[in-house]
Coordinates of C-alpha atoms in Angstrom, one line a residue:
Chain L
M1 CA 16.0 -9.1 -7.1
S2 CA 17.2 -8.5 -10.7
Y3 CA 14.9 -6.7 -13.1
S4 CA 14.6 -7.0 -16.9
V5 CA 15.7 -4.1 -19.0
K6 CA 12.0 -3.4 -19.9
V7 CA 11.0 -3.3 -16.3
L8 CA 13.8 -0.9 -15.4
D9 CA 12.9 1.3 -18.4
H10 CA 9.3 1.6 -17.3
Y11 CA 10.4 2.1 -13.7
E12 CA 12.9 4.8 -14.6
N13 CA 10.7 6.5 -17.2
P14 CA 7.1 5.6 -16.5
R15 CA 4.7 6.5 -19.3
N16 CA 1.5 8.4 -18.8
V17 CA 1.8 9.1 -15.1
G18 CA -1.0 11.2 -13.6
S19 CA -4.7 11.7 -13.2
F20 CA -7.6 13.0 -15.3
G21 CA -10.2 15.2 -13.6
K22 CA -12.9 12.8 -12.3
E23 CA -15.6 14.9 -14.0
E24 CA -14.0 15.0 -17.4
E25 CA -16.1 13.7 -20.2
G26 CA -15.5 10.0 -20.9
V27 CA -13.1 9.4 -18.0
A28 CA -13.4 6.1 -16.1
T29 CA -11.3 4.9 -13.2
G30 CA -10.2 1.4 -12.0
M31 CA -8.5 1.1 -8.7
V32 CA -7.3 -2.3 -7.6
G33 CA -5.1 -3.8 -4.9
A34 CA -4.7 -2.9 -1.3
P35 CA -1.9 -1.1 0.7
A36 CA -1.5 -3.9 3.1
C37 CA -0.7 -6.2 0.2
G38 CA 1.9 -3.8 -1.1
D39 CA 0.2 -2.9 -4.4
V40 CA -2.4 -0.4 -5.4
M41 CA -3.0 0.5 -9.0
K42 CA -5.1 3.3 -10.3
L43 CA -5.8 3.2 -14.1
Q44 CA -7.8 5.9 -15.8
I45 CA -9.0 5.7 -19.3
K46 CA -10.5 8.5 -21.4
V47 CA -13.0 7.1 -23.9
G48 CA -14.0 9.0 -27.0
K49 CA -16.7 8.5 -29.6
G50 CA -17.2 4.9 -30.7
G51 CA -15.8 3.5 -27.4
V52 CA -12.2 4.1 -28.4
I53 CA -9.7 4.8 -25.6
E54 CA -8.1 8.1 -26.6
D55 CA -5.8 8.5 -23.5
A56 CA -4.8 6.7 -20.3
K57 CA -3.1 7.6 -17.1
F58 CA -1.9 5.6 -14.1
K59 CA -0.6 5.9 -10.6
T60 CA 0.8 2.9 -8.8
Y61 CA 1.9 2.2 -5.3
G62 CA 4.0 -1.0 -5.6
C63 CA 7.2 -2.6 -6.5
G64 CA 9.1 -1.9 -9.8
S65 CA 7.3 -4.7 -11.6
A66 CA 3.9 -3.3 -10.6
I67 CA 4.9 0.2 -11.8
A68 CA 6.2 -1.2 -15.0
S69 CA 3.0 -3.4 -15.6
S70 CA 0.7 -0.4 -15.1
S71 CA 2.9 1.9 -17.2
L72 CA 2.8 -0.7 -20.0
V73 CA -0.9 -1.1 -20.1
T74 CA -1.5 2.6 -20.4
E75 CA 0.5 2.4 -23.7
W76 CA -1.3 -0.8 -24.8
V77 CA -4.9 0.4 -24.2
K78 CA -4.6 3.6 -26.1
G79 CA -6.2 3.4 -29.5
K80 CA -8.1 0.2 -28.6
T81 CA -11.9 0.1 -28.0
V82 CA -12.9 -0.8 -24.5
E83 CA -13.8 -4.3 -25.7
Q84 CA -10.4 -4.8 -27.3
A85 CA -8.8 -3.5 -24.1
L86 CA -10.5 -6.3 -22.2
G87 CA -8.7 -8.7 -24.5
I88 CA -5.3 -7.8 -22.9
K89 CA -4.2 -10.7 -20.8
N90 CA -1.8 -10.8 -17.9
T91 CA 0.3 -13.4 -19.6
Q92 CA 1.0 -10.9 -22.4
I93 CA 2.1 -8.3 -19.9
A94 CA 4.3 -10.8 -18.0
E95 CA 5.9 -11.9 -21.3
E96 CA 6.5 -8.4 -22.6
L97 CA 8.2 -7.4 -19.3
A98 CA 9.9 -10.8 -18.7
L99 CA 8.5 -10.9 -15.2
P100 CA 9.8 -13.6 -12.9
P101 CA 7.3 -16.0 -11.4
V102 CA 7.1 -14.1 -8.0
K103 CA 6.0 -11.0 -9.9
I104 CA 3.2 -12.5 -12.0
H105 CA 0.7 -11.1 -9.5
C106 CA 1.8 -7.6 -10.8
S107 CA 0.6 -8.5 -14.3
I108 CA -2.6 -9.9 -12.9
L109 CA -3.2 -6.7 -11.0
A110 CA -2.7 -4.7 -14.2
E111 CA -5.2 -6.8 -16.1
D112 CA -7.6 -6.4 -13.2
A113 CA -7.1 -2.6 -13.4
I114 CA -8.2 -2.6 -17.1
K115 CA -11.3 -4.6 -16.2
A116 CA -12.1 -2.3 -13.3
A117 CA -11.7 0.8 -15.5
V118 CA -13.8 -0.6 -18.3
A119 CA -16.5 -1.7 -15.7
D120 CA -16.5 1.9 -14.4
Y121 CA -16.9 3.2 -17.9
K122 CA -19.8 0.8 -18.7
K123 CA -21.5 1.7 -15.4
K124 CA -21.2 5.5 -16.2
H125 CA -22.3 5.0 -19.8
A126 CA -24.8 2.2 -19.3
D127 CA -27.3 4.0 -21.5
Q128 CA -24.8 4.5 -24.4
V129 CA -23.3 1.1 -24.5
V130 CA -25.0 -1.0 -27.1
G131 CA -24.7 -4.8 -27.0
Chain P
M1 CA 35.4 12.0 -4.8
L2 CA 32.2 10.3 -3.7
K3 CA 32.3 6.6 -4.3
L4 CA 29.0 4.8 -5.1
P5 CA 27.3 2.9 -3.7
I6 CA 27.6 4.5 -0.3
Y7 CA 27.8 2.0 2.6
L8 CA 25.2 2.8 5.3
D9 CA 24.8 -0.7 6.6
Y10 CA 27.3 -0.9 9.4
S11 CA 24.9 -2.9 11.5
A12 CA 25.1 -5.7 9.0
T13 CA 28.8 -5.8 9.1
T14 CA 31.8 -3.4 9.2
P15 CA 34.9 -3.3 7.2
V16 CA 38.0 -4.6 9.1
D17 CA 39.9 -1.6 10.2
P18 CA 43.2 -1.5 8.3
R19 CA 45.1 -1.4 11.6
V20 CA 43.3 -4.6 12.6
A21 CA 44.1 -6.4 9.4
E22 CA 47.8 -5.4 9.7
K23 CA 48.0 -6.9 13.1
M24 CA 46.4 -10.1 12.0
I25 CA 48.5 -11.0 9.0
P26 CA 51.7 -12.2 10.8
Y27 CA 49.6 -14.8 12.7
L28 CA 48.6 -16.4 9.4
V29 CA 52.1 -16.8 8.0
E30 CA 55.1 -16.7 10.4
K31 CA 53.4 -16.9 13.8
F32 CA 51.2 -19.8 12.8
G33 CA 51.6 -21.9 16.0
N34 CA 48.8 -23.6 17.8
P35 CA 48.1 -21.8 21.0
A36 CA 47.5 -25.2 22.6
S37 CA 51.1 -26.4 21.8
R38 CA 52.9 -26.2 25.1
S39 CA 56.2 -27.7 24.1
H40 CA 57.7 -25.0 21.8
A41 CA 58.0 -21.3 21.0
F42 CA 55.5 -21.4 18.1
G43 CA 52.8 -22.4 20.6
W44 CA 53.9 -20.0 23.3
D45 CA 53.9 -17.0 20.9
A46 CA 50.4 -17.9 19.7
E47 CA 49.2 -18.4 23.3
A48 CA 50.6 -15.0 24.3
A49 CA 48.8 -13.3 21.4
V50 CA 45.5 -15.0 22.3
E51 CA 45.8 -13.9 26.0
E52 CA 46.7 -10.4 25.0
A53 CA 43.6 -10.3 22.9
R54 CA 41.5 -11.8 25.7
L55 CA 42.7 -9.0 28.0
E56 CA 41.6 -6.4 25.4
V57 CA 38.1 -7.9 25.0
A58 CA 37.8 -8.1 28.8
T59 CA 39.0 -4.5 29.3
L60 CA 36.5 -3.0 26.9
V61 CA 33.6 -4.4 29.0
N62 CA 35.4 -4.1 32.4
A63 CA 35.6 -7.9 33.0
D64 CA 38.3 -10.4 34.0
P65 CA 40.1 -12.0 31.1
K66 CA 39.3 -15.4 32.6
E67 CA 35.6 -14.6 32.0
I68 CA 36.0 -14.5 28.2
V69 CA 35.4 -17.6 26.1
W70 CA 36.2 -17.5 22.4
T71 CA 33.5 -18.6 20.0
S72 CA 32.9 -18.3 16.2
G73 CA 30.7 -15.2 16.7
A74 CA 27.6 -13.9 18.4
T75 CA 25.3 -16.6 17.0
E76 CA 27.4 -19.3 18.6
S77 CA 27.8 -17.3 21.8
N78 CA 24.0 -17.0 22.0
N79 CA 23.6 -20.7 21.4
L80 CA 26.2 -21.6 24.0
A81 CA 24.7 -19.2 26.6
L82 CA 21.1 -20.1 26.2
K83 CA 21.4 -23.9 25.6
G84 CA 24.3 -24.2 28.0
A85 CA 22.5 -22.3 30.9
A86 CA 19.1 -23.7 30.2
Q87 CA 20.4 -27.3 30.3
F88 CA 22.7 -26.8 33.3
Y89 CA 20.0 -25.2 35.4
A90 CA 17.2 -27.3 34.2
G91 CA 16.9 -28.7 37.7
K92 CA 15.9 -25.2 38.9
G93 CA 13.3 -24.7 36.3
K94 CA 12.6 -25.0 32.6
H95 CA 11.1 -21.5 31.8
L96 CA 13.0 -18.9 29.9
V97 CA 12.0 -15.2 29.2
T98 CA 13.1 -13.2 26.2
V99 CA 11.8 -10.5 23.9
K100 CA 10.0 -10.5 20.5
T101 CA 12.5 -8.1 19.0
E102 CA 15.6 -10.2 19.8
H103 CA 17.9 -11.3 17.0
K104 CA 17.0 -14.6 15.3
A105 CA 20.1 -16.2 16.9
V106 CA 18.3 -15.8 20.2
L107 CA 14.7 -16.4 19.1
D108 CA 15.6 -19.5 17.0
T109 CA 17.7 -20.9 19.8
C110 CA 14.7 -20.5 22.1
R111 CA 12.5 -22.3 19.6
E112 CA 14.9 -25.2 19.7
L113 CA 14.8 -25.2 23.5
E114 CA 11.0 -25.4 23.3
R115 CA 11.4 -28.5 21.1
L116 CA 13.6 -29.9 23.8
G117 CA 10.9 -29.4 26.4
F118 CA 11.6 -25.9 27.8
E119 CA 9.0 -23.2 28.0
V120 CA 9.7 -19.7 26.6
S121 CA 7.9 -16.4 27.1
Y122 CA 8.4 -13.9 24.3
L123 CA 7.6 -10.5 25.6
D124 CA 6.2 -7.6 23.7
V125 CA 7.9 -4.2 23.6
M126 CA 6.4 -0.8 24.0
D127 CA 5.8 1.2 20.8
N128 CA 9.3 2.8 21.3
G129 CA 10.9 -0.6 21.1
L130 CA 11.9 -0.7 24.8
L131 CA 11.0 -3.4 27.2
D132 CA 8.4 -2.5 29.9
L133 CA 10.0 -3.4 33.2
A134 CA 6.7 -3.9 34.9
A135 CA 5.6 -6.3 32.2
F136 CA 9.0 -8.0 32.5
K137 CA 8.7 -8.5 36.2
A138 CA 5.2 -9.9 35.7
A139 CA 6.5 -12.5 33.3
L140 CA 9.0 -14.0 35.8
R141 CA 8.0 -17.2 37.5
P142 CA 9.4 -19.4 40.3
D143 CA 10.7 -21.8 37.6
T144 CA 12.2 -19.1 35.4
S145 CA 15.9 -20.1 35.0
V146 CA 17.2 -17.9 32.2
V147 CA 16.4 -14.4 30.8
S148 CA 17.8 -13.1 27.6
V149 CA 17.5 -9.5 26.5
M150 CA 19.7 -7.7 23.9
L151 CA 21.6 -4.6 24.8
V152 CA 21.3 -2.8 21.4
N153 CA 18.7 -3.8 18.9
N154 CA 20.1 -4.5 15.4
E155 CA 17.2 -3.0 13.5
I156 CA 16.2 0.1 15.4
G157 CA 19.3 0.7 17.6
V158 CA 17.3 1.1 20.9
I159 CA 19.2 0.4 24.1
Q160 CA 17.3 -1.9 26.5
P161 CA 17.5 -1.1 30.3
I162 CA 20.0 -3.9 31.0
A163 CA 21.2 -2.6 34.4
E164 CA 17.7 -2.6 35.8
I165 CA 16.8 -6.0 34.3
G166 CA 20.1 -7.4 35.8
E167 CA 19.1 -6.2 39.3
I168 CA 15.7 -7.9 39.0
C169 CA 17.2 -11.2 37.7
R170 CA 20.0 -11.3 40.4
A171 CA 17.5 -10.7 43.2
R172 CA 15.6 -13.8 42.0
G173 CA 18.6 -16.0 41.2
I174 CA 17.9 -16.0 37.5
V175 CA 20.7 -16.3 35.0
F176 CA 20.8 -13.2 32.8
H177 CA 22.1 -13.3 29.3
V178 CA 22.7 -10.2 27.1
D179 CA 23.3 -10.2 23.4
A180 CA 25.8 -7.3 23.0
A181 CA 26.7 -8.0 19.3
Q182 CA 25.5 -4.5 18.3
A183 CA 26.7 -2.7 21.4
T184 CA 30.5 -2.9 21.6
G185 CA 32.2 0.4 20.8
K186 CA 28.8 2.1 20.8
V187 CA 27.7 2.1 24.4
V188 CA 29.8 1.9 27.6
I189 CA 29.6 -1.6 29.1
D190 CA 30.7 -2.1 32.7
L191 CA 30.3 -5.7 33.7
A192 CA 31.8 -4.9 37.2
T193 CA 28.6 -3.0 38.0
M194 CA 26.0 -4.5 35.6
K195 CA 24.5 -7.7 37.0
V196 CA 24.9 -9.6 33.8
D197 CA 25.9 -13.3 33.9
L198 CA 26.5 -14.0 30.2
M199 CA 27.2 -11.6 27.4
S200 CA 27.7 -12.3 23.7
F201 CA 30.1 -10.4 21.5
S202 CA 31.0 -10.3 17.8
A203 CA 34.1 -9.0 16.2
H204 CA 32.8 -8.1 12.8
K205 CA 30.3 -5.5 14.0
T206 CA 33.2 -3.6 15.6
Y207 CA 35.7 -3.4 12.7
G208 CA 37.1 -6.8 13.4
P209 CA 37.1 -9.9 11.2
K210 CA 34.1 -12.2 10.6
G211 CA 34.0 -15.6 12.1
I212 CA 35.2 -14.7 15.6
G213 CA 33.3 -13.8 18.8
A214 CA 33.3 -14.3 22.5
L215 CA 31.0 -15.2 25.4
Y216 CA 31.5 -13.5 28.8
V217 CA 30.8 -16.0 31.5
R218 CA 30.7 -14.5 35.0
R219 CA 32.9 -16.0 37.7
K220 CA 31.6 -14.1 40.8
P221 CA 28.9 -15.3 41.4
R222 CA 29.9 -18.2 39.2
V223 CA 27.8 -19.1 36.2
R224 CA 27.9 -22.7 34.9
L225 CA 27.1 -23.9 31.4
A226 CA 26.7 -27.3 29.7
A227 CA 29.2 -27.3 26.9
Q228 CA 27.8 -27.5 23.3
M229 CA 31.0 -28.2 21.5
H230 CA 33.0 -31.2 22.8
G231 CA 36.6 -32.1 22.0
G232 CA 40.0 -31.2 23.3
G233 CA 38.7 -29.2 26.3
H234 CA 39.8 -25.8 25.0
E235 CA 38.6 -22.7 26.8
R236 CA 38.3 -24.5 30.1
G237 CA 35.9 -27.0 28.6
F238 CA 33.3 -24.4 27.6
R239 CA 34.2 -24.5 23.9
S240 CA 36.5 -27.1 22.3
G241 CA 38.2 -26.4 19.1
T242 CA 41.7 -25.1 18.0
L243 CA 41.7 -21.4 18.6
A244 CA 41.8 -19.2 15.4
T245 CA 44.8 -17.1 16.5
H246 CA 44.7 -14.6 13.7
Q247 CA 41.0 -14.0 14.1
I248 CA 41.4 -13.6 17.9
V249 CA 44.2 -11.2 17.5
G250 CA 42.0 -9.2 15.1
M251 CA 39.1 -9.1 17.6
G252 CA 41.5 -8.0 20.4
E253 CA 42.9 -5.2 18.3
A254 CA 39.4 -4.1 17.1
F255 CA 38.1 -4.0 20.7
R256 CA 41.3 -2.1 21.9
L257 CA 40.7 0.5 19.2
A258 CA 37.0 0.7 20.1
R259 CA 37.9 1.3 23.8
L260 CA 40.4 4.1 22.8
E261 CA 38.3 5.8 20.1
M262 CA 34.6 5.2 21.0
G263 CA 34.2 8.5 22.8
A264 CA 35.2 10.7 19.9
E265 CA 33.9 8.4 17.3
N266 CA 30.4 8.3 18.8
E267 CA 30.2 12.1 18.9
R268 CA 31.2 12.3 15.3
I269 CA 28.7 9.7 14.3
R270 CA 25.9 11.3 16.3
M271 CA 26.6 14.6 14.5
L272 CA 26.3 12.8 11.1
R273 CA 23.1 10.9 12.2
D274 CA 21.5 14.1 13.4
R275 CA 22.5 15.7 10.1
L276 CA 20.8 12.9 8.2
L277 CA 17.7 13.1 10.4
K278 CA 17.5 16.8 9.9
G279 CA 18.0 16.4 6.2
L280 CA 15.1 14.0 6.0
S281 CA 12.7 15.6 8.5
D282 CA 11.4 18.2 6.1
I283 CA 9.9 15.3 4.0
E284 CA 6.3 15.0 4.9
H285 CA 5.0 11.8 6.7
V286 CA 8.3 10.3 7.7
Y287 CA 8.4 8.4 11.0
V288 CA 11.4 7.3 13.1
N289 CA 11.0 3.8 14.3
G290 CA 12.2 3.2 17.9
D291 CA 13.0 5.6 20.7
L292 CA 15.3 8.4 19.6
E293 CA 16.8 9.0 23.0
Q294 CA 17.5 5.5 24.3
R295 CA 19.3 4.7 21.1
V296 CA 22.8 4.3 19.7
P297 CA 23.9 7.3 17.5
H298 CA 24.7 4.9 14.7
N299 CA 21.2 4.0 13.8
L300 CA 18.4 5.7 12.0
N301 CA 15.4 3.6 11.0
I302 CA 12.7 5.6 9.1
S303 CA 9.4 4.8 7.5
F304 CA 8.4 6.8 4.5
A305 CA 4.6 6.6 4.3
Y306 CA 2.8 6.0 1.0
V307 CA 5.9 4.7 -0.7
E308 CA 6.2 1.0 -1.3
G309 CA 9.4 -0.6 0.2
E310 CA 10.7 -2.5 -2.8
S311 CA 10.4 0.4 -5.2
L312 CA 12.0 2.6 -2.6
L313 CA 15.0 0.2 -2.4
M314 CA 15.2 0.3 -6.2
A315 CA 15.2 4.0 -6.1
V316 CA 18.0 4.3 -3.6
K317 CA 20.3 1.7 -5.2
D318 CA 23.2 4.1 -4.8
L319 CA 22.9 3.5 -1.0
A320 CA 23.8 0.2 0.6
V321 CA 21.0 0.1 3.2
S322 CA 18.7 -2.5 4.7
S323 CA 14.9 -2.5 4.3
G324 CA 12.3 -3.3 6.8
S325 CA 10.8 -5.9 4.5
A326 CA 12.2 -9.1 3.1
C327 CA 10.9 -8.3 -0.4
T328 CA 12.4 -11.0 -2.5
S329 CA 9.4 -13.2 -2.1
A330 CA 6.0 -12.7 -3.6
S331 CA 4.4 -12.2 -0.3
L332 CA 6.1 -9.2 1.3
E333 CA 7.0 -10.0 4.8
P334 CA 7.4 -6.9 7.0
S335 CA 10.2 -6.9 9.6
Y336 CA 9.1 -8.7 12.8
V337 CA 10.9 -6.0 14.8
L338 CA 8.8 -3.2 13.3
R339 CA 5.7 -5.2 13.6
A340 CA 6.5 -5.7 17.3
L341 CA 6.4 -1.9 17.6
G342 CA 2.9 -1.9 16.4
R343 CA 3.7 -0.3 13.0
E344 CA 1.1 -1.1 10.4
D345 CA 2.3 -3.2 7.6
E346 CA 2.5 -0.3 5.1
L347 CA 4.9 1.6 7.3
A348 CA 6.9 -1.5 8.1
H349 CA 7.2 -2.2 4.4
S350 CA 8.4 1.3 3.5
S351 CA 11.2 1.6 6.1
I352 CA 14.9 1.9 5.6
R353 CA 17.6 1.2 8.2
F354 CA 20.5 3.6 7.9
T355 CA 23.5 2.5 10.0
L356 CA 26.5 4.8 10.1
G357 CA 30.0 4.0 11.1
R358 CA 33.7 4.8 11.3
F359 CA 34.2 5.6 7.7
T360 CA 30.9 7.5 7.0
T361 CA 31.5 11.1 5.8
E362 CA 29.5 14.3 5.8
E363 CA 29.6 14.3 2.0
E364 CA 28.0 10.8 1.9
I365 CA 25.2 11.9 4.3
D366 CA 24.4 14.9 2.3
Y367 CA 24.3 12.8 -0.9
A368 CA 22.0 10.3 0.7
S369 CA 19.7 13.1 2.0
R370 CA 19.4 14.7 -1.4
L371 CA 18.8 11.4 -3.2
L372 CA 16.0 10.5 -0.8
H373 CA 14.3 13.8 -1.2
D374 CA 14.3 13.4 -5.0
K375 CA 13.3 9.7 -5.0
I376 CA 10.6 10.0 -2.3
A377 CA 9.0 12.9 -4.2
R378 CA 9.1 10.9 -7.5
L379 CA 7.6 7.8 -6.0
R380 CA 4.9 9.8 -4.2
E381 CA 4.1 11.5 -7.5
L382 CA 3.5 8.0 -8.8
S383 CA 1.5 6.9 -5.7
P384 CA -2.3 6.8 -5.8
L385 CA -2.2 6.6 -2.0
W386 CA -0.3 9.9 -1.8
E387 CA -2.8 11.5 -4.1
M388 CA -5.7 10.4 -2.0
V389 CA -4.0 11.6 1.2
Q390 CA -3.5 15.0 -0.5
E391 CA -7.1 15.1 -1.4
G392 CA -8.0 14.5 2.3
V393 CA -9.0 10.9 2.0
D394 CA -8.5 8.8 5.2
L395 CA -7.0 5.6 3.8
S396 CA -8.2 3.5 6.7
T397 CA -11.8 4.2 5.6
V398 CA -11.3 3.0 2.0
Q399 CA -12.8 -0.4 1.1
W400 CA -9.9 -2.0 -0.8
A401 CA -10.4 -4.7 -3.3
A402 CA -8.6 -7.7 -1.9
H403 CA -6.3 -9.6 -4.2

């Protein structure tokens, strides 16, 4: 398997690895995938006032492309509102990282992780989210 | 100086020993005769070299040279043994018995025999990779004609109880085939005492060249085979085709060196393997796959829990090793051998097979050990599974979102 330069860069130097305290204000978590399938992604977002994602962290069990996809989305969601973050599509991730067809599922999982994290945020802040 | 990548994949293939290569070269250039040419010195020289090599192969396994048939390698030997014996003894019965952890050259040949109307039982192994003799006996039937069990497993290095299986087969008049491709030069093989009827050998797993192997065919009691390759009647009709003199010379020399050096070599390799195991055993949640006692010293197959296999291989690209999963496809396929041990998919995915050999050094082992420490720690730092385990979560109770 040969990897693109960008995948290798994210794999060697993953951005924003780690976890926030679960009780921290504005933190929401999305966990997707399953160990038996070979990929589990945990994406956490820290949402500030006005629904803007101030910080993001990830941990991923998976191949190099899965690690790179989740590392990339932590960079991309920062500074976006939760609604803007939902606009990130797996095709953009796959294109940015030049993922081969057999690794497209990694980008889909990264998109799902964003959706799961945002859903968790909305569930926790149901009373604050307006329209 | 340490040269990277470090070769720790000796069960895939071995380099040709320089002493072997040196002995082969004259048979390509000056001594090029056809060993079947009976009318001149070119042929006589080649024939003498082939017979000398045949004697060396036979001597390593304590057999008669007349019992050795040259083939292109262990895959062909397995095909000739299984198809040849199954077809020849079809009148006795059409049932074969083999094991789920055999090499594909045996399993796929058995599949082909099933297509030809034979019936095959594929036996499970115990969780240490060894065949349960009681289960084996129970699988034999009055119409069982051929049994095939490997001596040393290619993935986990375990040594099957061949002597005991041979006794059981002989008592029932069943032809017993053993794939010994991974065994020569690693374990003592004594065909004068082991009741094995057919045994497959390969040169390139024992520091000989690729493309040459042999099949042992017992003479007393005589075992018959239906030939699979027809032509000039070479090798007493068992396998036609002009003999590859230089390859045969190489295999003979490789097996001669194995006989002379295996005692000391195996001790040295065992010391290195134990050093590697010791170096890795202070990493948490590592599991050795396969029995550690009934095993060749060359093999260490380890699963690193909570680390994904493909990212692990990326992390250890300075090591030429094999992984437990075929991870070039989208759907990861864990090794069928590790699955047969009952390893859950996650552990099968995150396994590495280290196989050591003649040219492995202490410096290489220490480098590999350090590298794995660093990389496993890094990947676990990245792993949400590891984090959950550290927090005391039992992963088997987690409801995973399927995808």
